[in-house]
Short mmCIF file of N, CA and C and ligand atoms in Angstrom, two decimals:
data_model
loop_
_atom_site.label_atom_id
_atom_site.label_comp_id
_atom_site.label_asym_id
_atom_site.label_seq_id
_atom_site.Cartn_x
_atom_site.Cartn_y
_atom_site.Cartn_z
N MET A 1 -8.65 -23.50 -3.82
CA MET A 1 -7.45 -22.84 -4.34
C MET A 1 -6.27 -23.07 -3.37
N SER A 2 -5.15 -23.49 -3.89
CA SER A 2 -3.99 -23.71 -3.01
C SER A 2 -3.41 -22.37 -2.56
N ARG A 3 -2.56 -22.40 -1.56
CA ARG A 3 -1.92 -21.15 -1.11
C ARG A 3 -1.03 -20.60 -2.20
N LEU A 4 -0.47 -21.50 -3.03
CA LEU A 4 0.35 -21.01 -4.14
C LEU A 4 -0.52 -20.23 -5.13
N ASP A 5 -1.70 -20.80 -5.46
CA ASP A 5 -2.62 -20.08 -6.35
C ASP A 5 -2.97 -18.72 -5.76
N SER A 6 -3.26 -18.73 -4.45
CA SER A 6 -3.69 -17.50 -3.79
C SER A 6 -2.58 -16.46 -3.80
N PHE A 7 -1.35 -16.91 -3.59
CA PHE A 7 -0.18 -16.01 -3.59
C PHE A 7 0.00 -15.38 -4.97
N ILE A 8 -0.11 -16.23 -5.99
CA ILE A 8 0.05 -15.72 -7.36
C ILE A 8 -1.04 -14.69 -7.67
N ARG A 9 -2.25 -14.97 -7.24
CA ARG A 9 -3.35 -14.02 -7.50
C ARG A 9 -3.12 -12.70 -6.76
N ARG A 10 -2.56 -12.80 -5.54
CA ARG A 10 -2.32 -11.57 -4.78
C ARG A 10 -1.28 -10.69 -5.49
N LEU A 11 -0.22 -11.32 -5.96
CA LEU A 11 0.82 -10.54 -6.63
C LEU A 11 0.30 -9.96 -7.95
N SER A 12 -0.48 -10.75 -8.68
CA SER A 12 -1.07 -10.23 -9.93
C SER A 12 -1.99 -9.07 -9.64
N ALA A 13 -2.76 -9.21 -8.55
CA ALA A 13 -3.69 -8.13 -8.19
C ALA A 13 -2.93 -6.86 -7.83
N GLN A 14 -1.85 -7.00 -7.09
CA GLN A 14 -1.04 -5.82 -6.74
C GLN A 14 -0.57 -5.11 -8.00
N ARG A 15 0.01 -5.88 -8.89
CA ARG A 15 0.55 -5.29 -10.12
C ARG A 15 -0.56 -4.65 -10.94
N ASP A 16 -1.68 -5.36 -11.09
CA ASP A 16 -2.76 -4.85 -11.93
C ASP A 16 -3.39 -3.60 -11.33
N VAL A 17 -3.56 -3.60 -10.01
CA VAL A 17 -4.16 -2.42 -9.36
C VAL A 17 -3.21 -1.23 -9.47
N LEU A 18 -1.94 -1.43 -9.21
CA LEU A 18 -1.00 -0.31 -9.27
C LEU A 18 -0.89 0.22 -10.71
N ASN A 19 -0.85 -0.69 -11.67
CA ASN A 19 -0.83 -0.22 -13.07
C ASN A 19 -2.10 0.55 -13.41
N HIS A 20 -3.22 0.03 -12.93
CA HIS A 20 -4.54 0.59 -13.24
C HIS A 20 -4.66 2.05 -12.77
N ILE A 21 -4.11 2.34 -11.60
CA ILE A 21 -4.27 3.70 -11.06
C ILE A 21 -3.12 4.63 -11.43
N SER A 22 -2.12 4.10 -12.09
CA SER A 22 -0.89 4.88 -12.22
C SER A 22 -1.07 6.17 -13.01
N ASP A 23 -1.84 6.13 -14.09
CA ASP A 23 -1.99 7.37 -14.89
C ASP A 23 -2.63 8.46 -14.06
N GLU A 24 -3.67 8.08 -13.32
CA GLU A 24 -4.37 9.08 -12.50
C GLU A 24 -3.50 9.53 -11.31
N ALA A 25 -2.91 8.59 -10.63
CA ALA A 25 -2.15 8.93 -9.42
C ALA A 25 -0.89 9.73 -9.76
N ARG A 26 -0.37 9.52 -10.94
CA ARG A 26 0.83 10.27 -11.36
C ARG A 26 0.58 11.77 -11.44
N GLN A 27 -0.70 12.11 -11.64
CA GLN A 27 -1.06 13.54 -11.76
C GLN A 27 -1.19 14.20 -10.39
N ILE A 28 -1.15 13.42 -9.33
CA ILE A 28 -1.37 13.97 -7.99
C ILE A 28 -0.01 14.28 -7.36
N ASP A 29 0.13 15.50 -6.88
CA ASP A 29 1.37 15.87 -6.18
C ASP A 29 1.39 15.21 -4.81
N GLY A 30 2.59 14.96 -4.32
CA GLY A 30 2.71 14.43 -2.96
C GLY A 30 3.54 13.16 -2.94
N VAL A 31 3.92 12.79 -1.75
CA VAL A 31 4.74 11.58 -1.59
C VAL A 31 3.87 10.34 -1.75
N ILE A 32 4.53 9.23 -1.96
CA ILE A 32 3.88 7.92 -1.94
C ILE A 32 4.37 7.19 -0.70
N LEU A 33 3.44 6.60 0.04
CA LEU A 33 3.81 5.82 1.22
C LEU A 33 3.65 4.34 0.90
N GLU A 34 4.75 3.62 1.02
CA GLU A 34 4.75 2.16 0.82
C GLU A 34 4.72 1.52 2.21
N ILE A 35 3.54 1.07 2.60
CA ILE A 35 3.32 0.55 3.95
C ILE A 35 3.58 -0.96 3.92
N GLY A 36 4.77 -1.35 4.35
CA GLY A 36 5.17 -2.76 4.28
C GLY A 36 6.13 -2.96 3.12
N LEU A 37 7.40 -2.65 3.35
CA LEU A 37 8.40 -2.76 2.26
C LEU A 37 8.65 -4.20 1.89
N GLY A 38 8.75 -5.07 2.88
CA GLY A 38 9.00 -6.49 2.62
C GLY A 38 10.24 -6.69 1.78
N ASN A 39 10.11 -7.50 0.75
CA ASN A 39 11.22 -7.79 -0.16
C ASN A 39 11.54 -6.60 -1.07
N GLY A 40 10.59 -5.66 -1.17
CA GLY A 40 10.80 -4.48 -2.01
C GLY A 40 10.27 -4.63 -3.43
N ARG A 41 9.51 -5.69 -3.68
CA ARG A 41 9.04 -5.90 -5.06
C ARG A 41 8.04 -4.83 -5.47
N THR A 42 7.06 -4.55 -4.61
CA THR A 42 6.10 -3.51 -5.01
C THR A 42 6.74 -2.13 -4.92
N PHE A 43 7.70 -1.95 -4.01
CA PHE A 43 8.46 -0.69 -4.00
C PHE A 43 9.13 -0.47 -5.36
N ASP A 44 9.75 -1.53 -5.87
CA ASP A 44 10.44 -1.43 -7.16
C ASP A 44 9.45 -1.11 -8.28
N HIS A 45 8.26 -1.72 -8.20
CA HIS A 45 7.24 -1.45 -9.22
C HIS A 45 6.75 -0.01 -9.10
N LEU A 46 6.55 0.43 -7.88
CA LEU A 46 6.07 1.81 -7.68
C LEU A 46 7.07 2.82 -8.22
N ARG A 47 8.35 2.58 -7.98
CA ARG A 47 9.32 3.60 -8.44
C ARG A 47 9.45 3.60 -9.96
N ALA A 48 9.14 2.44 -10.59
CA ALA A 48 9.10 2.42 -12.06
C ALA A 48 7.87 3.18 -12.57
N LEU A 49 6.74 3.04 -11.87
CA LEU A 49 5.51 3.71 -12.30
C LEU A 49 5.51 5.20 -11.97
N PHE A 50 6.20 5.56 -10.89
CA PHE A 50 6.15 6.95 -10.39
C PHE A 50 7.57 7.50 -10.22
N PRO A 51 8.28 7.67 -11.34
CA PRO A 51 9.68 8.09 -11.23
C PRO A 51 9.85 9.50 -10.65
N ASP A 52 8.79 10.31 -10.70
CA ASP A 52 8.92 11.70 -10.23
C ASP A 52 8.38 11.89 -8.82
N HIS A 53 7.92 10.84 -8.19
CA HIS A 53 7.40 10.94 -6.83
C HIS A 53 8.41 10.38 -5.82
N ARG A 54 8.50 11.04 -4.69
CA ARG A 54 9.28 10.48 -3.59
C ARG A 54 8.46 9.33 -2.97
N ILE A 55 9.11 8.20 -2.74
CA ILE A 55 8.43 7.05 -2.13
C ILE A 55 9.08 6.77 -0.78
N ILE A 56 8.28 6.82 0.27
CA ILE A 56 8.79 6.54 1.62
C ILE A 56 8.25 5.18 2.04
N ALA A 57 9.15 4.30 2.43
CA ALA A 57 8.76 2.91 2.73
C ALA A 57 8.90 2.63 4.22
N PHE A 58 7.98 1.83 4.72
CA PHE A 58 7.91 1.51 6.15
C PHE A 58 7.97 0.00 6.35
N ASP A 59 8.68 -0.41 7.36
CA ASP A 59 8.66 -1.82 7.78
C ASP A 59 9.25 -1.91 9.18
N ARG A 60 8.96 -2.98 9.86
CA ARG A 60 9.52 -3.13 11.22
C ARG A 60 10.99 -3.52 11.16
N ALA A 61 11.41 -4.09 10.04
CA ALA A 61 12.81 -4.49 9.88
C ALA A 61 13.16 -4.44 8.39
N LEU A 62 14.40 -4.18 8.10
CA LEU A 62 14.82 -4.13 6.71
C LEU A 62 15.03 -5.54 6.18
N GLY A 63 14.23 -5.90 5.16
CA GLY A 63 14.36 -7.25 4.59
C GLY A 63 14.31 -7.21 3.09
N SER A 64 14.51 -6.03 2.53
CA SER A 64 14.37 -5.91 1.08
C SER A 64 15.64 -6.36 0.36
N HIS A 65 15.45 -6.77 -0.87
CA HIS A 65 16.60 -7.10 -1.73
C HIS A 65 17.44 -5.84 -1.91
N ALA A 66 18.74 -6.02 -2.01
CA ALA A 66 19.64 -4.86 -2.10
C ALA A 66 19.28 -3.95 -3.27
N SER A 67 18.75 -4.54 -4.34
CA SER A 67 18.41 -3.73 -5.52
C SER A 67 17.11 -2.95 -5.35
N SER A 68 16.37 -3.26 -4.28
CA SER A 68 15.06 -2.62 -4.08
C SER A 68 14.96 -2.05 -2.67
N THR A 69 16.05 -1.46 -2.23
CA THR A 69 16.09 -0.86 -0.90
C THR A 69 16.10 0.66 -1.04
N PRO A 70 15.16 1.33 -0.39
CA PRO A 70 15.12 2.79 -0.49
C PRO A 70 16.35 3.41 0.17
N SER A 71 16.63 4.64 -0.20
CA SER A 71 17.71 5.35 0.47
C SER A 71 17.31 5.59 1.92
N ALA A 72 18.32 5.83 2.76
CA ALA A 72 18.08 5.91 4.21
C ALA A 72 17.03 6.95 4.57
N GLU A 73 17.00 8.07 3.83
CA GLU A 73 16.03 9.12 4.19
C GLU A 73 14.60 8.77 3.78
N ASP A 74 14.46 7.71 2.98
CA ASP A 74 13.11 7.30 2.54
C ASP A 74 12.71 5.95 3.14
N LEU A 75 13.37 5.58 4.22
CA LEU A 75 13.11 4.30 4.86
C LEU A 75 12.82 4.55 6.34
N VAL A 76 11.69 4.04 6.81
CA VAL A 76 11.29 4.26 8.20
C VAL A 76 11.12 2.88 8.84
N ILE A 77 11.98 2.59 9.79
CA ILE A 77 11.99 1.27 10.43
C ILE A 77 11.32 1.34 11.80
N GLY A 78 10.44 0.39 12.04
CA GLY A 78 9.76 0.32 13.33
C GLY A 78 8.32 -0.12 13.11
N GLU A 79 7.55 -0.14 14.18
CA GLU A 79 6.14 -0.52 14.08
C GLU A 79 5.36 0.60 13.38
N ILE A 80 4.75 0.26 12.27
CA ILE A 80 4.14 1.28 11.41
C ILE A 80 3.06 2.06 12.14
N ARG A 81 2.37 1.40 13.03
CA ARG A 81 1.33 2.09 13.79
C ARG A 81 1.89 3.34 14.47
N GLU A 82 3.15 3.25 14.93
CA GLU A 82 3.78 4.41 15.58
C GLU A 82 4.60 5.25 14.60
N THR A 83 5.40 4.55 13.77
CA THR A 83 6.35 5.31 12.93
C THR A 83 5.66 6.13 11.85
N ALA A 84 4.45 5.74 11.45
CA ALA A 84 3.78 6.47 10.38
C ALA A 84 2.96 7.65 10.91
N GLN A 85 2.80 7.75 12.22
CA GLN A 85 1.97 8.85 12.75
C GLN A 85 2.46 10.23 12.31
N PRO A 86 3.77 10.48 12.27
CA PRO A 86 4.22 11.79 11.82
C PRO A 86 3.85 12.11 10.36
N TYR A 87 3.41 11.12 9.62
CA TYR A 87 3.06 11.32 8.21
C TYR A 87 1.57 11.62 8.03
N VAL A 88 0.83 11.58 9.10
CA VAL A 88 -0.58 12.02 9.02
C VAL A 88 -0.55 13.52 8.71
N GLY A 89 -1.28 13.90 7.67
CA GLY A 89 -1.27 15.30 7.25
C GLY A 89 -0.23 15.62 6.19
N VAL A 90 0.48 14.60 5.72
CA VAL A 90 1.56 14.84 4.75
C VAL A 90 1.02 15.08 3.34
N ASN A 91 -0.28 14.86 3.14
CA ASN A 91 -0.91 15.03 1.82
C ASN A 91 -0.29 14.11 0.76
N ALA A 92 -0.27 12.84 1.07
CA ALA A 92 0.29 11.86 0.15
C ALA A 92 -0.58 11.70 -1.09
N ALA A 93 0.09 11.44 -2.20
CA ALA A 93 -0.62 11.16 -3.45
C ALA A 93 -1.20 9.75 -3.45
N LEU A 94 -0.44 8.84 -2.87
CA LEU A 94 -0.82 7.42 -2.90
C LEU A 94 -0.30 6.73 -1.64
N VAL A 95 -1.15 5.92 -1.05
CA VAL A 95 -0.73 5.00 0.01
C VAL A 95 -0.93 3.60 -0.53
N HIS A 96 0.15 2.81 -0.52
CA HIS A 96 0.01 1.39 -0.86
C HIS A 96 0.33 0.60 0.40
N ALA A 97 -0.61 -0.22 0.82
CA ALA A 97 -0.43 -0.98 2.05
C ALA A 97 -0.52 -2.48 1.76
N ASP A 98 0.54 -3.18 2.07
CA ASP A 98 0.58 -4.64 1.87
C ASP A 98 1.07 -5.27 3.16
N ILE A 99 0.23 -5.19 4.19
CA ILE A 99 0.64 -5.73 5.49
C ILE A 99 -0.37 -6.75 6.03
N GLY A 100 -1.18 -7.30 5.15
CA GLY A 100 -2.05 -8.40 5.57
C GLY A 100 -1.20 -9.64 5.86
N THR A 101 -1.66 -10.44 6.79
CA THR A 101 -0.87 -11.63 7.19
C THR A 101 -1.53 -12.94 6.79
N GLY A 102 -2.81 -12.89 6.45
CA GLY A 102 -3.55 -14.13 6.23
C GLY A 102 -4.11 -14.72 7.51
N TYR A 103 -3.82 -14.09 8.64
CA TYR A 103 -4.40 -14.50 9.93
C TYR A 103 -5.44 -13.47 10.33
N ASP A 104 -6.69 -13.92 10.43
CA ASP A 104 -7.78 -12.96 10.68
C ASP A 104 -7.57 -12.19 11.98
N ASP A 105 -7.09 -12.88 13.02
CA ASP A 105 -6.96 -12.18 14.31
C ASP A 105 -5.89 -11.09 14.25
N LYS A 106 -4.78 -11.37 13.58
CA LYS A 106 -3.71 -10.37 13.45
C LYS A 106 -4.17 -9.21 12.56
N ASP A 107 -4.84 -9.56 11.46
CA ASP A 107 -5.30 -8.51 10.54
C ASP A 107 -6.36 -7.62 11.20
N ALA A 108 -7.15 -8.21 12.08
CA ALA A 108 -8.17 -7.43 12.79
C ALA A 108 -7.51 -6.34 13.65
N ILE A 109 -6.38 -6.68 14.23
CA ILE A 109 -5.66 -5.66 15.03
C ILE A 109 -5.13 -4.55 14.11
N THR A 110 -4.55 -4.94 12.99
CA THR A 110 -4.04 -3.94 12.03
C THR A 110 -5.18 -3.01 11.59
N LEU A 111 -6.36 -3.60 11.42
CA LEU A 111 -7.48 -2.79 10.91
C LEU A 111 -8.06 -1.85 11.96
N THR A 112 -7.55 -1.93 13.20
CA THR A 112 -7.99 -0.94 14.20
C THR A 112 -7.29 0.40 13.99
N TRP A 113 -6.17 0.42 13.22
CA TRP A 113 -5.45 1.69 13.04
C TRP A 113 -5.12 2.04 11.58
N LEU A 114 -5.04 1.02 10.70
CA LEU A 114 -4.58 1.29 9.33
C LEU A 114 -5.52 2.19 8.52
N PRO A 115 -6.84 1.98 8.55
CA PRO A 115 -7.71 2.86 7.73
C PRO A 115 -7.57 4.33 8.12
N GLN A 116 -7.52 4.58 9.42
CA GLN A 116 -7.41 5.97 9.89
C GLN A 116 -6.07 6.58 9.48
N LEU A 117 -5.03 5.77 9.56
CA LEU A 117 -3.70 6.24 9.15
C LEU A 117 -3.67 6.59 7.67
N ALA A 118 -4.22 5.70 6.84
CA ALA A 118 -4.21 5.94 5.39
C ALA A 118 -5.03 7.18 5.05
N ALA A 119 -6.21 7.28 5.63
CA ALA A 119 -7.06 8.45 5.34
C ALA A 119 -6.38 9.73 5.80
N GLY A 120 -5.73 9.68 6.95
CA GLY A 120 -5.09 10.87 7.49
C GLY A 120 -3.86 11.31 6.72
N ALA A 121 -3.18 10.36 6.09
CA ALA A 121 -1.95 10.69 5.37
C ALA A 121 -2.24 11.20 3.95
N LEU A 122 -3.39 10.83 3.40
CA LEU A 122 -3.66 11.15 1.99
C LEU A 122 -4.11 12.59 1.79
N ALA A 123 -3.72 13.14 0.65
CA ALA A 123 -4.29 14.40 0.19
C ALA A 123 -5.72 14.15 -0.27
N LYS A 124 -6.53 15.20 -0.31
CA LYS A 124 -7.85 15.08 -0.92
C LYS A 124 -7.67 14.63 -2.37
N GLY A 125 -8.36 13.59 -2.77
CA GLY A 125 -8.19 13.08 -4.13
C GLY A 125 -7.08 12.06 -4.25
N GLY A 126 -6.27 11.92 -3.19
CA GLY A 126 -5.22 10.91 -3.18
C GLY A 126 -5.81 9.51 -3.17
N MET A 127 -4.98 8.53 -3.51
CA MET A 127 -5.50 7.18 -3.69
C MET A 127 -4.82 6.20 -2.73
N ALA A 128 -5.56 5.17 -2.37
CA ALA A 128 -5.02 4.12 -1.52
C ALA A 128 -5.29 2.78 -2.18
N ALA A 129 -4.28 1.92 -2.21
CA ALA A 129 -4.43 0.55 -2.68
C ALA A 129 -3.95 -0.34 -1.54
N SER A 130 -4.72 -1.36 -1.22
CA SER A 130 -4.42 -2.12 -0.01
C SER A 130 -4.87 -3.58 -0.16
N GLY A 131 -4.11 -4.44 0.47
CA GLY A 131 -4.50 -5.83 0.53
C GLY A 131 -5.55 -6.10 1.59
N LEU A 132 -5.70 -5.17 2.53
CA LEU A 132 -6.75 -5.26 3.54
C LEU A 132 -7.77 -4.15 3.27
N PRO A 133 -9.03 -4.39 3.58
CA PRO A 133 -10.04 -3.34 3.35
C PRO A 133 -9.80 -2.16 4.29
N LEU A 134 -9.97 -0.96 3.76
CA LEU A 134 -9.76 0.25 4.56
C LEU A 134 -11.10 0.96 4.70
N GLU A 135 -11.87 0.53 5.68
CA GLU A 135 -13.19 1.14 5.86
C GLU A 135 -13.06 2.40 6.68
N HIS A 136 -13.35 3.53 6.00
CA HIS A 136 -13.21 4.83 6.66
C HIS A 136 -14.12 5.80 5.91
N PRO A 137 -14.83 6.67 6.64
CA PRO A 137 -15.76 7.58 5.96
C PRO A 137 -15.09 8.49 4.94
N ASP A 138 -13.80 8.76 5.10
CA ASP A 138 -13.11 9.65 4.14
C ASP A 138 -12.54 8.91 2.94
N LEU A 139 -12.69 7.59 2.91
CA LEU A 139 -12.14 6.81 1.80
C LEU A 139 -13.28 6.22 0.97
N GLU A 140 -13.37 6.69 -0.26
CA GLU A 140 -14.42 6.23 -1.17
C GLU A 140 -13.91 5.01 -1.93
N PRO A 141 -14.60 3.87 -1.83
CA PRO A 141 -14.15 2.69 -2.58
C PRO A 141 -14.23 2.94 -4.09
N LEU A 142 -13.24 2.44 -4.80
CA LEU A 142 -13.20 2.58 -6.27
C LEU A 142 -13.27 1.19 -6.90
N PRO A 143 -13.78 1.12 -8.13
CA PRO A 143 -13.82 -0.18 -8.81
C PRO A 143 -12.41 -0.71 -9.09
N LEU A 144 -12.30 -2.01 -9.06
CA LEU A 144 -11.02 -2.67 -9.36
C LEU A 144 -10.91 -2.91 -10.86
N PRO A 145 -9.69 -3.09 -11.36
CA PRO A 145 -9.58 -3.53 -12.75
C PRO A 145 -10.25 -4.89 -12.94
N SER A 146 -10.68 -5.16 -14.16
CA SER A 146 -11.49 -6.36 -14.40
C SER A 146 -10.73 -7.66 -14.11
N THR A 147 -9.41 -7.58 -14.08
CA THR A 147 -8.61 -8.80 -13.85
C THR A 147 -8.51 -9.17 -12.37
N VAL A 148 -9.02 -8.30 -11.49
CA VAL A 148 -8.85 -8.53 -10.06
C VAL A 148 -10.19 -8.88 -9.43
N ASP A 149 -10.23 -10.03 -8.75
CA ASP A 149 -11.48 -10.45 -8.09
C ASP A 149 -11.81 -9.52 -6.94
N VAL A 150 -13.11 -9.28 -6.77
CA VAL A 150 -13.57 -8.47 -5.64
C VAL A 150 -13.08 -9.10 -4.33
N GLY A 151 -12.52 -8.27 -3.46
CA GLY A 151 -12.03 -8.76 -2.18
C GLY A 151 -10.58 -9.19 -2.19
N ARG A 152 -9.99 -9.28 -3.37
CA ARG A 152 -8.58 -9.69 -3.47
C ARG A 152 -7.65 -8.52 -3.13
N TYR A 153 -8.06 -7.32 -3.55
CA TYR A 153 -7.32 -6.10 -3.28
C TYR A 153 -8.36 -5.00 -3.15
N PHE A 154 -7.98 -3.86 -2.60
CA PHE A 154 -8.94 -2.79 -2.33
C PHE A 154 -8.36 -1.46 -2.79
N LEU A 155 -9.25 -0.65 -3.32
CA LEU A 155 -8.82 0.61 -3.94
C LEU A 155 -9.75 1.73 -3.48
N TYR A 156 -9.16 2.88 -3.16
CA TYR A 156 -9.96 3.99 -2.59
C TYR A 156 -9.43 5.32 -3.10
N ARG A 157 -10.33 6.31 -3.04
CA ARG A 157 -9.91 7.70 -3.23
C ARG A 157 -10.29 8.48 -1.98
N ARG A 158 -9.39 9.33 -1.53
CA ARG A 158 -9.66 10.17 -0.35
C ARG A 158 -10.66 11.25 -0.74
N ARG A 159 -11.79 11.29 -0.01
CA ARG A 159 -12.83 12.29 -0.28
C ARG A 159 -12.34 13.69 0.08
N1 LIG B 201 4.83 -5.56 -0.90
C1 LIG B 201 6.05 -6.16 -0.41
C2 LIG B 201 6.87 -6.68 -1.56
O1 LIG B 201 6.41 -6.59 -2.70
O2 LIG B 201 7.98 -7.17 -1.34
C3 LIG B 201 5.78 -7.25 0.59
C4 LIG B 201 5.27 -6.77 1.91
S1 LIG B 201 5.17 -8.07 3.09
C5 LIG B 201 3.77 -8.95 2.64
C6 LIG B 201 4.63 -7.20 4.51
C7 LIG B 201 5.74 -6.51 5.25
O3 LIG B 201 5.14 -5.61 6.17
C8 LIG B 201 6.64 -7.41 6.06
O4 LIG B 201 7.98 -7.18 5.71
C9 LIG B 201 6.38 -7.04 7.52
O5 LIG B 201 7.55 -7.01 8.29
C10 LIG B 201 5.81 -5.65 7.41
N2 LIG B 201 4.82 -5.34 8.45
C11 LIG B 201 3.60 -5.89 8.61
N3 LIG B 201 2.95 -5.32 9.61
C12 LIG B 201 3.78 -4.37 10.11
C13 LIG B 201 3.68 -3.43 11.18
N4 LIG B 201 2.58 -3.36 11.94
N5 LIG B 201 4.71 -2.61 11.41
C14 LIG B 201 5.85 -2.71 10.68
N6 LIG B 201 5.99 -3.57 9.64
C15 LIG B 201 4.98 -4.39 9.37
#
């Protein structure tokens, strides 16, 4: 599979996973954390799916399209490992994390803190969707929609 194929599958998986959980996650009170704002495409999709939820987005630098940039109070700039710590205990309804790099060594470092952060930020019953696996005793893996290959994206519910 070319990198273009892989990129297309990743974006399709993001959309399909977020659509798949939206009815259930919409019923959960709490903020949504968008871990890795990037261009803002998934932020834009999340705000369409969850118009009544506050979405707080994190990135080390602002690089989103002007049409998909959160308001200043919902944007947290800096290294997520540090900037998201104050959100542990916030009882989030949903954490969406898209900060995989495709480099195993870099992703391994991210995975030393991301699962704990996601589990700590979520409310009981809250959901996490991630491009990297979030192995944590408080996160129960959930089945993916049939259109998404196993290992392409990851879905969890906070126990
Ligand atoms: N989902 C986004 C979209 O649809 O446009 C794309 C996200 S992009 C793949 C990942 C983003 O996460 C990048 O903008 C990068 O700067 C940010 N990022 C990755 N690791 C980070 C970290 N440890 N701290 C802060 N930002 C990080």
